[in-house]
C-alpha positions as a printed NumPy array, in Angstrom:
array([[-29.709, -18.512,  13.349],
       [-26.63 , -20.672,  12.794],
       [-25.2  , -20.645,   9.267],
       [-25.606, -24.441,   8.965],
       [-29.384, -23.928,   9.348],
       [-29.316, -21.435,   6.482],
       [-27.953, -23.84 ,   3.858],
       [-30.465, -25.064,   1.286],
       [-30.096, -28.384,  -0.458],
       [-31.333, -27.872,  -4.007],
       [-32.68 , -30.899,  -5.839],
       [-33.547, -30.603,  -9.538],
       [-36.915, -32.283, -10.165],
       [-38.243, -33.037, -13.616],
       [-41.123, -30.687, -14.511],
       [-42.909, -33.289, -16.645],
       [-42.217, -36.966, -17.285],
       [-42.192, -36.324, -21.031],
       [-39.299, -33.833, -20.912],
       [-35.647, -34.609, -21.688],
       [-33.813, -35.732, -18.53 ],
       [-30.51 , -34.36 , -19.841],
       [-31.803, -30.838, -20.514],
       [-31.331, -28.575, -17.46 ],
       [-34.364, -26.496, -18.567],
       [-36.532, -29.59 , -18.03 ],
       [-35.932, -29.417, -14.283],
       [-37.261, -27.196, -11.508],
       [-34.917, -26.494,  -8.588],
       [-36.52 , -27.427,  -5.263],
       [-34.856, -25.963,  -2.153],
       [-34.982, -27.931,   1.08 ],
       [-34.101, -26.3  ,   4.389],
       [-33.556, -27.868,   7.797],
       [-36.445, -28.802,  10.068],
       [-35.084, -26.574,  12.862],
       [-34.956, -23.603,  10.49 ],
       [-38.595, -24.087,   9.502],
       [-39.772, -24.375,  13.135],
       [-37.985, -21.148,  14.095],
       [-39.375, -19.428,  10.98 ],
       [-42.942, -20.466,  11.89 ],
       [-42.582, -18.821,  15.32 ],
       [-41.158, -15.616,  13.81 ],
       [-43.827, -15.65 ,  11.098],
       [-46.66 , -15.922,  13.645],
       [-45.289, -12.979,  15.628],
       [-44.727, -10.821,  12.542],
       [-48.184, -11.671,  11.149],
       [-49.798, -10.639,  14.444],
       [-47.809,  -7.382,  14.433],
       [-48.687,  -6.598,  10.798],
       [-52.377,  -7.451,  11.261],
       [-52.637,  -5.568,  14.555],
       [-51.33 ,  -2.395,  12.935],
       [-52.901,  -2.894,   9.463],
       [-49.488,  -2.744,   7.813],
       [-50.047,  -4.953,   4.765],
       [-51.881,  -3.682,   1.681],
       [-55.545,  -4.667,   1.661],
       [-55.365,  -5.645,  -1.992],
       [-52.414,  -8.004,  -1.701],
       [-53.076, -11.73 ,  -1.834],
       [-50.977, -14.819,  -1.123],
       [-49.181, -15.933,   2.004],
       [-51.89 , -14.4  ,   4.229],
       [-55.001, -15.793,   5.867],
       [-58.161, -15.073,   3.824],
       [-56.129, -13.647,   0.924],
       [-55.814, -16.497,  -1.576],
       [-55.695, -16.915,  -5.339],
       [-59.478, -17.213,  -5.314],
       [-59.98 , -13.924,  -3.463],
       [-57.62 , -12.196,  -5.905],
       [-59.508, -13.502,  -8.958],
       [-62.915, -12.618,  -7.455],
       [-61.745,  -9.103,  -6.555],
       [-60.315,  -8.465, -10.033],
       [-63.409,  -9.847, -11.753],
       [-65.646,  -7.706,  -9.54 ],
       [-63.577,  -4.578, -10.276],
       [-63.769,  -5.206, -14.044],
       [-67.528,  -5.851, -14.007],
       [-68.111,  -2.742, -11.859],
       [-66.006,  -0.523, -14.141],
       [-67.803,  -1.718, -17.266],
       [-71.168,  -1.461, -15.51 ],
       [-70.439,   2.213, -14.758],
       [-69.636,   2.878, -18.405],
       [-65.861,   2.995, -17.891],
       [-63.298,   1.21 , -19.977],
       [-61.781,  -1.776, -18.241],
       [-58.288,  -3.032, -18.962],
       [-56.326,  -5.77 , -17.272],
       [-52.558,  -5.517, -17.086],
       [-50.524,  -8.394, -15.687],
       [-46.917,  -7.964, -14.621],
       [-44.783, -11.074, -14.208],
       [-41.509, -10.594, -12.396],
       [-39.414, -13.618, -13.308],
       [-37.061, -14.772, -10.579],
       [-38.228, -11.822,  -8.47 ],
       [-37.554, -13.608,  -5.169],
       [-33.901, -14.007,  -6.216],
       [-33.379, -10.256,  -6.647],
       [-34.254,  -8.989,  -3.159],
       [-31.559,  -6.678,  -1.796],
       [-31.128,  -7.486,   1.911],
       [-30.18 ,  -3.939,   2.966],
       [-33.165,  -2.453,   1.136],
       [-35.465,  -5.042,   2.721],
       [-34.106,  -4.175,   6.174],
       [-34.863,  -0.501,   5.491],
       [-38.421,  -1.36 ,   4.383],
       [-38.986,  -3.474,   7.502],
       [-37.742,  -0.622,   9.698],
       [-39.467,   2.237,   7.856],
       [-42.867,   0.723,   6.925],
       [-43.289,  -2.084,   9.422],
       [-41.697,  -0.607,  12.537],
       [-39.284,  -3.517,  13.027],
       [-36.276,  -2.408,  15.07 ],
       [-33.686,  -3.545,  17.593],
       [-33.261,  -7.27 ,  18.153],
       [-36.095,  -8.198,  15.786],
       [-34.491,  -6.298,  12.896],
       [-31.084,  -7.746,  13.776],
       [-32.569, -11.264,  13.731],
       [-34.15 , -10.65 ,  10.327],
       [-30.844,  -9.338,   8.935],
       [-29.1  , -12.426,  10.328],
       [-31.788, -14.687,   8.846],
       [-31.054, -13.286,   5.366],
       [-27.25 , -13.135,   5.621],
       [-24.728, -15.94 ,   5.078],
       [-27.219, -18.076,   3.149],
       [-25.842, -20.781,   0.938],
       [-27.007, -23.624,  -1.225],
       [-25.635, -26.835,  -2.603],
       [-27.058, -28.825,  -5.515],
       [-27.648, -32.501,  -4.772],
       [-28.309, -35.046,  -7.506],
       [-28.748, -38.602,  -6.197],
       [-26.004, -38.801,  -3.563],
       [-23.592, -36.321,  -5.206],
       [-23.287, -32.696,  -4.1  ],
       [-22.013, -29.955,  -6.391],
       [-20.409, -26.782,  -5.059],
       [-21.563, -24.626,  -2.18 ],
       [-22.753, -21.239,  -3.417],
       [-23.094, -18.212,  -1.131],
       [-26.237, -16.192,  -1.84 ],
       [-25.775, -12.429,  -1.673],
       [-29.304, -11.487,  -2.747],
       [-32.759, -12.98 ,  -2.587],
       [-35.044, -14.516,  -0.032],
       [-34.743, -18.218,   0.758],
       [-37.058, -20.282,  -1.373],
       [-38.463, -23.302,   0.378],
       [-38.643, -21.305,   3.598],
       [-41.647, -20.104,   5.558],
       [-40.451, -16.487,   5.728],
       [-38.879, -16.031,   2.276],
       [-41.998, -15.369,   0.18 ],
       [-43.467, -13.107,   2.855],
       [-40.307, -11.005,   3.008],
       [-40.631, -10.488,  -0.749],
       [-44.168,  -9.139,  -0.247],
       [-42.869,  -6.623,   2.277],
       [-39.94 ,  -5.779,  -0.004],
       [-42.375,  -4.975,  -2.847],
       [-44.818,  -3.122,  -0.582],
       [-43.741,   0.263,  -1.994],
       [-45.254,  -0.631,  -5.377],
       [-48.687,   0.235,  -3.914],
       [-47.753,   3.925,  -3.994],
       [-47.132,   3.684,  -7.743],
       [-50.632,   2.33 ,  -8.337],
       [-52.502,   4.626,  -5.91 ],
       [-54.637,   6.207,  -8.627],
       [-55.576,   2.863, -10.218],
       [-57.498,  -0.149,  -9.069],
       [-54.901,  -2.841,  -8.516],
       [-54.386,  -6.18 ,  -6.867],
       [-51.065,  -7.747,  -5.892],
       [-50.351, -11.46 ,  -5.885],
       [-47.107, -13.35 ,  -5.381],
       [-46.325, -16.983,  -5.995],
       [-43.299, -19.229,  -6.064],
       [-44.943, -21.676,  -8.418],
       [-44.771, -21.609, -12.17 ],
       [-47.272, -22.928, -14.663],
       [-45.978, -25.206, -17.377],
       [-48.274, -26.027, -20.295]])
């Protein structure tokens, strides 16, 4: 993928109309990628999804960014697990783990190793994925002014089709930590502001 297709234009959008326009914390950065990039990503995503589903490679109890694995299915599964545990006379406890800015911390080399080791991605497909992650950049645009091009050394591209899904594969190893517990994984790019 050409480097020019891997540049995100970041636009700060106000979270709420009542917030201070001059306070940077009042804004949410929205990344926009090129149309061509998104079309190519959709093709790659469809092929990877078919590969992962055909070989049952994704954790059963992982929701988001998958067909039939939504927020609703996650909530229903967790509620069912809690009711079942209490119904059997066990103690039920719910622990939530929020990884702030988790998508920004993905190490590209580690992700490539996970894709090779756990998902069987090799050769040209692995090379393409490494290329997709490398040489990413972003520029902040406010009105018609652009501010500094920044090269991204870590993270998955937000605003992309593939970015959030690569994070799910990157974090796939966490399932082995929770093997002896009932767990459910969910990832989201959105934040809730109250």
